[in-house]
mmCIF file of C-alpha atoms in Angstrom:
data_model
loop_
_atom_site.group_PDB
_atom_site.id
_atom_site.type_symbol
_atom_site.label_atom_id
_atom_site.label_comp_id
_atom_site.label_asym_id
_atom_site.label_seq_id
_atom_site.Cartn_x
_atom_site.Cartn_y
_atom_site.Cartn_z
ATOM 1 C CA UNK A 163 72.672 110.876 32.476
ATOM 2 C CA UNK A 164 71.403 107.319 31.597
ATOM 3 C CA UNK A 165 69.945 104.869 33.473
ATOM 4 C CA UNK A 166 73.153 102.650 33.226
ATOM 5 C CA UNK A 167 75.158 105.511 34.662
ATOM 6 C CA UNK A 168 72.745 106.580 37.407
ATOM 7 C CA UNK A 169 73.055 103.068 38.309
ATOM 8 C CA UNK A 170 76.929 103.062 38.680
ATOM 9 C CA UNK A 171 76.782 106.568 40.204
ATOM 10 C CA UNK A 172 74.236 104.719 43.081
ATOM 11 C CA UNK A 173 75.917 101.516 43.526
ATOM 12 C CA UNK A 174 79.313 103.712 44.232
ATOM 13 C CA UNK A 175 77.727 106.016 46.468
ATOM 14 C CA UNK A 176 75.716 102.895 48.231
ATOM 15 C CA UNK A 177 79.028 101.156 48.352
ATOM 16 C CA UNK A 178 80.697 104.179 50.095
ATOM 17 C CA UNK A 179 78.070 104.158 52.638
ATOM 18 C CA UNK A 180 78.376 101.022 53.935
ATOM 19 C CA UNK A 181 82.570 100.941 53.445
ATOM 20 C CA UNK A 182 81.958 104.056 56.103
ATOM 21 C CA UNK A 183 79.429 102.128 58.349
ATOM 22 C CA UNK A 184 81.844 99.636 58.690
ATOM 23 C CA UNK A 185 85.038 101.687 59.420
ATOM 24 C CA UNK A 186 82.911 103.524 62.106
ATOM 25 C CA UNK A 187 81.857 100.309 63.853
ATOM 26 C CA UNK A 188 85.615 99.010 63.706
ATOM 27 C CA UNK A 189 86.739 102.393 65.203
ATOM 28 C CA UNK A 190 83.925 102.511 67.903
ATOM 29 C CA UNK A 191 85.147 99.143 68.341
ATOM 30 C CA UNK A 192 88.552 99.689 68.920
ATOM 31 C CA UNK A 193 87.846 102.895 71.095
ATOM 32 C CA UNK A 194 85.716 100.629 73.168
ATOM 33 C CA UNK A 195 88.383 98.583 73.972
ATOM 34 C CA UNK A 196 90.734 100.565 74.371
ATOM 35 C CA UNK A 197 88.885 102.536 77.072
ATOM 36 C CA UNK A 198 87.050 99.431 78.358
ATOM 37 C CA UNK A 199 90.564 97.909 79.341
ATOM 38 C CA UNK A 200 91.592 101.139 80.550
ATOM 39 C CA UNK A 201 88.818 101.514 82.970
ATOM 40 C CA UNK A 202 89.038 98.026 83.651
ATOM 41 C CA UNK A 203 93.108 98.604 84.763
ATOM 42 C CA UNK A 204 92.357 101.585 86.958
ATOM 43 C CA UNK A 205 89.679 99.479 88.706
ATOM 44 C CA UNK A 206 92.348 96.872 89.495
ATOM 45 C CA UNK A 207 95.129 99.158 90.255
ATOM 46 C CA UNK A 208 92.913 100.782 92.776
ATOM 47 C CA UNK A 209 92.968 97.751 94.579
ATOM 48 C CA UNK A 210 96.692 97.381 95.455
ATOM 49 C CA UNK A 211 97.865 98.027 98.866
ATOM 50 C CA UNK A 212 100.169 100.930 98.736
ATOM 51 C CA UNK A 213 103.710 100.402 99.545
ATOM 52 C CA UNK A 214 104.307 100.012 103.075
ATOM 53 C CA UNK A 215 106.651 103.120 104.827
ATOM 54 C CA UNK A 216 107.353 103.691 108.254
ATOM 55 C CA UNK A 217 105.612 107.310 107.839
ATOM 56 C CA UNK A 218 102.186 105.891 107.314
ATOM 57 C CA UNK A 219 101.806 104.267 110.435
ATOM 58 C CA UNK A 220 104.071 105.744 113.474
ATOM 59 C CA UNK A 221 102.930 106.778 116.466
ATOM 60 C CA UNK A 222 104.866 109.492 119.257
ATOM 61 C CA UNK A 223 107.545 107.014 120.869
ATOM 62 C CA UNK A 224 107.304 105.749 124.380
ATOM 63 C CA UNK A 225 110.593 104.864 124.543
ATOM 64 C CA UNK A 226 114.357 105.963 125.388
ATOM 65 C CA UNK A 227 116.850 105.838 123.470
ATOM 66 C CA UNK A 228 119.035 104.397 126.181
ATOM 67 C CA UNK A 229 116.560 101.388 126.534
ATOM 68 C CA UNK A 230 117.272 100.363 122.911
ATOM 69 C CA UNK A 231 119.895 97.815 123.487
ATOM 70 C CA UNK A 232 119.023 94.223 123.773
ATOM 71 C CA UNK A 233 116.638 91.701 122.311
ATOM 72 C CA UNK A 234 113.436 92.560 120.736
ATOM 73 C CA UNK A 235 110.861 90.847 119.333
ATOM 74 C CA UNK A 236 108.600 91.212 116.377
ATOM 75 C CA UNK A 237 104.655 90.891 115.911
ATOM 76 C CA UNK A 238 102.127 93.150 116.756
ATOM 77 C CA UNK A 239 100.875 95.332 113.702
ATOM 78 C CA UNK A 240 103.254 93.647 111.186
ATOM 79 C CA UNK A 241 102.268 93.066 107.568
ATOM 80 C CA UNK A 242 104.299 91.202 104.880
ATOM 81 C CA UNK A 243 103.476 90.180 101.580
ATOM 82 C CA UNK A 244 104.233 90.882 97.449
ATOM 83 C CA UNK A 245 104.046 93.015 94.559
ATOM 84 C CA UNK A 246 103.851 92.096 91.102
ATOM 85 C CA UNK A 247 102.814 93.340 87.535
ATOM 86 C CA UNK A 248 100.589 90.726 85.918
ATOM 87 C CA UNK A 249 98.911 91.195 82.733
ATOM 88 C CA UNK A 250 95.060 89.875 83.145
ATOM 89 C CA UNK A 251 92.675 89.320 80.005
ATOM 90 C CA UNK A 252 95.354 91.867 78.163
ATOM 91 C CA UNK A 253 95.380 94.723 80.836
ATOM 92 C CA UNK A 254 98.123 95.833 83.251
ATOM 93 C CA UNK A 255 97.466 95.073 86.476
ATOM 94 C CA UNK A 256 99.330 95.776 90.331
ATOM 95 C CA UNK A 257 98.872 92.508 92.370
ATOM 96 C CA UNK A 258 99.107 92.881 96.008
ATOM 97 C CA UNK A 259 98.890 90.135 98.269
ATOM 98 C CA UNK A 260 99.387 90.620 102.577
ATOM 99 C CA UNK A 261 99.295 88.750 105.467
ATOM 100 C CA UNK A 262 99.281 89.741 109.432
ATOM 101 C CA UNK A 263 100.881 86.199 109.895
ATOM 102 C CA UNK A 264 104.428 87.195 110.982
ATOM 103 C CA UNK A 265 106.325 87.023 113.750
ATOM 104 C CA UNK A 266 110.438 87.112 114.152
ATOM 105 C CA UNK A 267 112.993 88.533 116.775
ATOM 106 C CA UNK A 268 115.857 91.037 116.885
ATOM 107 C CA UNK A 269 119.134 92.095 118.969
ATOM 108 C CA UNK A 270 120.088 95.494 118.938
ATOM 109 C CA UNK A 271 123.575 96.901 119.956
ATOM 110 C CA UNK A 272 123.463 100.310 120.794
ATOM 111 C CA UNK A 273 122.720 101.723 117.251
ATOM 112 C CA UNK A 274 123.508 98.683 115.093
ATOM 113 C CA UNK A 275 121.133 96.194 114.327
ATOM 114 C CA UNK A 276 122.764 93.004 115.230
ATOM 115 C CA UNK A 277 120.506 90.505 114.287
ATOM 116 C CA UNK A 278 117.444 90.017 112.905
ATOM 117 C CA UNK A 279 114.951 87.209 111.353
ATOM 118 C CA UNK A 280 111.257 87.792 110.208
ATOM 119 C CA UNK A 281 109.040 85.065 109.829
ATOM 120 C CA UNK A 282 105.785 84.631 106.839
ATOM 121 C CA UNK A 283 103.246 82.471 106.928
ATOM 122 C CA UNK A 284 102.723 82.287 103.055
ATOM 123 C CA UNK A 285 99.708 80.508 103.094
ATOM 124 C CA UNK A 286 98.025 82.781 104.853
ATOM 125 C CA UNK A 287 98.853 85.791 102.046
ATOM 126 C CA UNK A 288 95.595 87.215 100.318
ATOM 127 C CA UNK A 289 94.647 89.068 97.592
ATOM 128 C CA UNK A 290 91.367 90.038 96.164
ATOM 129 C CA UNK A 291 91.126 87.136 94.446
ATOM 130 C CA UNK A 292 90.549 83.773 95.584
ATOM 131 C CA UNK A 293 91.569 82.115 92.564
ATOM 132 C CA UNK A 294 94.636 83.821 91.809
ATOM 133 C CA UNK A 295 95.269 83.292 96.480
ATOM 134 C CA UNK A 296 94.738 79.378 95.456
ATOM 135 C CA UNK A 297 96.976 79.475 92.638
ATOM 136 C CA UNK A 298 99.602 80.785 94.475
ATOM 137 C CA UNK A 299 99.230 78.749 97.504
ATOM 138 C CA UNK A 300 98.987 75.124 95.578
ATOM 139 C CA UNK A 301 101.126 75.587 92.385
ATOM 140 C CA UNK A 302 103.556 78.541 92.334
ATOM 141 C CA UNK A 303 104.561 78.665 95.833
ATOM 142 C CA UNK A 304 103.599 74.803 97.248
ATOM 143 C CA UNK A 305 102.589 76.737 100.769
ATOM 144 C CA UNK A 306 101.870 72.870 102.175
ATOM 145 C CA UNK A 307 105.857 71.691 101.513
ATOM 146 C CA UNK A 308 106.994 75.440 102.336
ATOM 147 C CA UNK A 309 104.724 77.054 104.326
ATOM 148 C CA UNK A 310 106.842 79.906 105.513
ATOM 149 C CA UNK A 311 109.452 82.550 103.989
ATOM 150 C CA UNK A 312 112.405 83.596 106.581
ATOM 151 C CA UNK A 313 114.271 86.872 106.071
ATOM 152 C CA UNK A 314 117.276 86.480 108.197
ATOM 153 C CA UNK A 315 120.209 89.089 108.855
ATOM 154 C CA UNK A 316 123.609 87.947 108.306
ATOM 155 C CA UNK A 317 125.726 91.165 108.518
ATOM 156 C CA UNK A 318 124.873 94.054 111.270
ATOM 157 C CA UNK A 319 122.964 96.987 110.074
ATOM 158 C CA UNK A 320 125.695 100.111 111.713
ATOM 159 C CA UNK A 321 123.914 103.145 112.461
ATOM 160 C CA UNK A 322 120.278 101.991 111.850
ATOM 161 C CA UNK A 323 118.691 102.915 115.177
ATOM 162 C CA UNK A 324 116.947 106.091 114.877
ATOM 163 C CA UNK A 325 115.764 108.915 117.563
ATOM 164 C CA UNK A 326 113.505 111.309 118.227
ATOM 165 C CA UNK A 327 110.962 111.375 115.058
ATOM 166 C CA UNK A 328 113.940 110.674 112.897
ATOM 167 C CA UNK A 329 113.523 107.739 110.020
ATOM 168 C CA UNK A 330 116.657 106.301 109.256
ATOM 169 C CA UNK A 331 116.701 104.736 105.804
ATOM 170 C CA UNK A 332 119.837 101.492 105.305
ATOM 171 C CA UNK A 333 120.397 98.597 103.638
ATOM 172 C CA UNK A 334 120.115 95.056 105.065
ATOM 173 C CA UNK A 335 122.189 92.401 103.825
ATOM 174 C CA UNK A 336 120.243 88.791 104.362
ATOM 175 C CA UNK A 337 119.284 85.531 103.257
ATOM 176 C CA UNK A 338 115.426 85.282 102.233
ATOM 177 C CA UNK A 339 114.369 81.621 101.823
ATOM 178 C CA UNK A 340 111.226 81.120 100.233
ATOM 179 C CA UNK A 341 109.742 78.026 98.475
ATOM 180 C CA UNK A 342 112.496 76.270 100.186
ATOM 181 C CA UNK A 343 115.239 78.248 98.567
ATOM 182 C CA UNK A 344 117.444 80.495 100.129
ATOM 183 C CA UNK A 345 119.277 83.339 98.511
ATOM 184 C CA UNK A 346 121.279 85.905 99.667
ATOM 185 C CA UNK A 347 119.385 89.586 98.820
ATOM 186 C CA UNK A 348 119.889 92.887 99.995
ATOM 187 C CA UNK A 349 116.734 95.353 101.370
ATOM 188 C CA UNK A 350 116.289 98.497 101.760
ATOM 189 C CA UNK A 351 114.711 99.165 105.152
ATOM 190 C CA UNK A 352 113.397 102.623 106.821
ATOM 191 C CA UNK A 353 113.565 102.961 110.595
ATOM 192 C CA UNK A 354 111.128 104.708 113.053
ATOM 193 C CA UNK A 355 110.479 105.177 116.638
ATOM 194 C CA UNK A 356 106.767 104.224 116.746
ATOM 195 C CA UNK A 357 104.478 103.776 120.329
ATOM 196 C CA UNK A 358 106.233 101.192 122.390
ATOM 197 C CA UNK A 359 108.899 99.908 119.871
ATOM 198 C CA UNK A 360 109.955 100.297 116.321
ATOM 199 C CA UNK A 361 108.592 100.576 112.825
ATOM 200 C CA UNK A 362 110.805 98.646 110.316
ATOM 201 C CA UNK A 363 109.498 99.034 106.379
ATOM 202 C CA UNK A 364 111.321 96.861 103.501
ATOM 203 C CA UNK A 365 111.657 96.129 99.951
ATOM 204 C CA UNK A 366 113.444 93.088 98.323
ATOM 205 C CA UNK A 367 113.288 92.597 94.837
ATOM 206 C CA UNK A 368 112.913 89.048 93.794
ATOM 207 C CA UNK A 369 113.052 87.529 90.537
ATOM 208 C CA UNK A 370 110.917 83.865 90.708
ATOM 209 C CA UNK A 371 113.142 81.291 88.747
ATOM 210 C CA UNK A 372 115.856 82.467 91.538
ATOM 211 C CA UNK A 373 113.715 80.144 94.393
ATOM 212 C CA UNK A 374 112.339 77.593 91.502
ATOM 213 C CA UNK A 375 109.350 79.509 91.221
ATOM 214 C CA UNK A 376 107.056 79.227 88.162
ATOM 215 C CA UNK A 377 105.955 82.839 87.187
ATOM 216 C CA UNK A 378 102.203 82.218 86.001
ATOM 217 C CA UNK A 379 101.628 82.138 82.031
ATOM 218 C CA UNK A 380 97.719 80.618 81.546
ATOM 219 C CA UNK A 381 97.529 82.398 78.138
ATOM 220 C CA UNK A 382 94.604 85.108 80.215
ATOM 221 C CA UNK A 383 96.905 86.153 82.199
ATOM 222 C CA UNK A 384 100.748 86.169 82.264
ATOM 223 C CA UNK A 385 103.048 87.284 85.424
ATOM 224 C CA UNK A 386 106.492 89.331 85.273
ATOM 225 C CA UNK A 387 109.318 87.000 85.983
ATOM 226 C CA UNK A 388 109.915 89.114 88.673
ATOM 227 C CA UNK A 389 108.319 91.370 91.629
ATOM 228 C CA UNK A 390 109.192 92.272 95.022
ATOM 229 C CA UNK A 391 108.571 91.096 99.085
ATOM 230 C CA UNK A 392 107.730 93.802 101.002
ATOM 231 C CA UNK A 393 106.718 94.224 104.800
ATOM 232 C CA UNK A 394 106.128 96.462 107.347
ATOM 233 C CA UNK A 395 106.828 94.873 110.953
ATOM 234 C CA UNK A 396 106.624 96.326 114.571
ATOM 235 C CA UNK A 397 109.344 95.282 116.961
ATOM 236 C CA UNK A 398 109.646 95.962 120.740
ATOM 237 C CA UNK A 399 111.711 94.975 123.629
ATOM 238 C CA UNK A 400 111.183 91.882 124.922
ATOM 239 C CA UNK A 401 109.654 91.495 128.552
#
């Protein structure tokens, strides 16, 4: 071999070397990220509040059936808040946010639901971040001109009282005002005897641009257009 060809033949090989170098980097890279954002996901998922169900927090019942009928009020251990998907510096992410703020009333009629309206303080709805809570607060939702969301019934619920350790699962047609909107939406409610009243559970889907609200898009992080109200409320008879 001559010198001129031993130099080809070690400039290729040299060449090949580093053309591997730099696909290795670029795949360590890549696999980096990829389980960087993954770990970075499950770290924020694992922060979401599960979804609330009668099941997880009933206690024996204290009371009669036959004592069911009349007014009832609602406070206690109740919980409201949201659910939505938000994609955060390019990784899916569950976004919680709850409040203990809520307070409402009912009127049962033997084993209808008659009426029914549960009340949110919005401003008072947290998540784990402060940032995303002051967003939320001051620019999507405008908590100081709105400060509450109202659920209110406006057909009976038939057969929704349950007994024993039963859970009765209906739906609930209502009007759910929120950032001074109100729209007419249907939940899905579970019902359980709990202590010294009644566990009610709900989902409503809600899709933002319905009540003139801005889904978040600051280019780091970007918001479904829509995402759900849940709650979790205790009622008992009224004294």
């Amino acid at each position: 071999m001559t010198p001129s060809s031993r130099r080809r033949t070690t400039s290729r090989r040299t060449a090949v070397i580093w053309i591997s170098v730099v696909v290795g980097v670029a795949v360590l890279a890549v696999v980096g990220t990829v389980i960087g954002t993954s770990v970075y996901s499950d770290t924020e998922n694992a922060k979401a509040s599960a979804t609330p169900t009668v099941a997880a927090t009933r206690e024996p019942s204290t009371l009669q059936t036959q004592t069911l009928s009349g007014d009832w009020v609602v406070g206690g251990d109740s919980e409201a808040g949201y659910r939505l998907h938000e994609v955060l510096n390019g990784s899916d992410v569950t976004v919680t946010g709850r409040t203990k703020s809520v307070s409402g009333s009912a009127k049962v009629d033997g084993t209808s639901i008659a009426a029914a309206t549960i009340e949110v303080q919005v401003a008072d709805i947290a998540t784990d971040s402060e940032q995303r809570d002051s967003y939320f607060r001051d620019s999507a939702l405008d908590t100081s001109a709105f400060p509450t969301a109202t659920f209110t019934l406006t057909e009976p619920v038939e057969d929704a009282v349950p007994t024993g350790t039963e859970t009765k699962t209906v739906q609930a047609t209502g009007d759910l005002t929120l950032h001074g909107v109100t729209k007419p939406v249907t939940a899905t409610l579970q019902v359980g005897l709990s202590g010294d009243g009644v566990d009610i559970s709900g989902t409503i889907p809600v899709t933002f641009a319905d009540f003139d609200v801005q889904a978040p898009n600051l280019g780091f992080v970007k918001v479904d257009d829509a995402g759900a109200v849940e709650f979790l409320v205790h009622a008992s008879p009224r004294q």
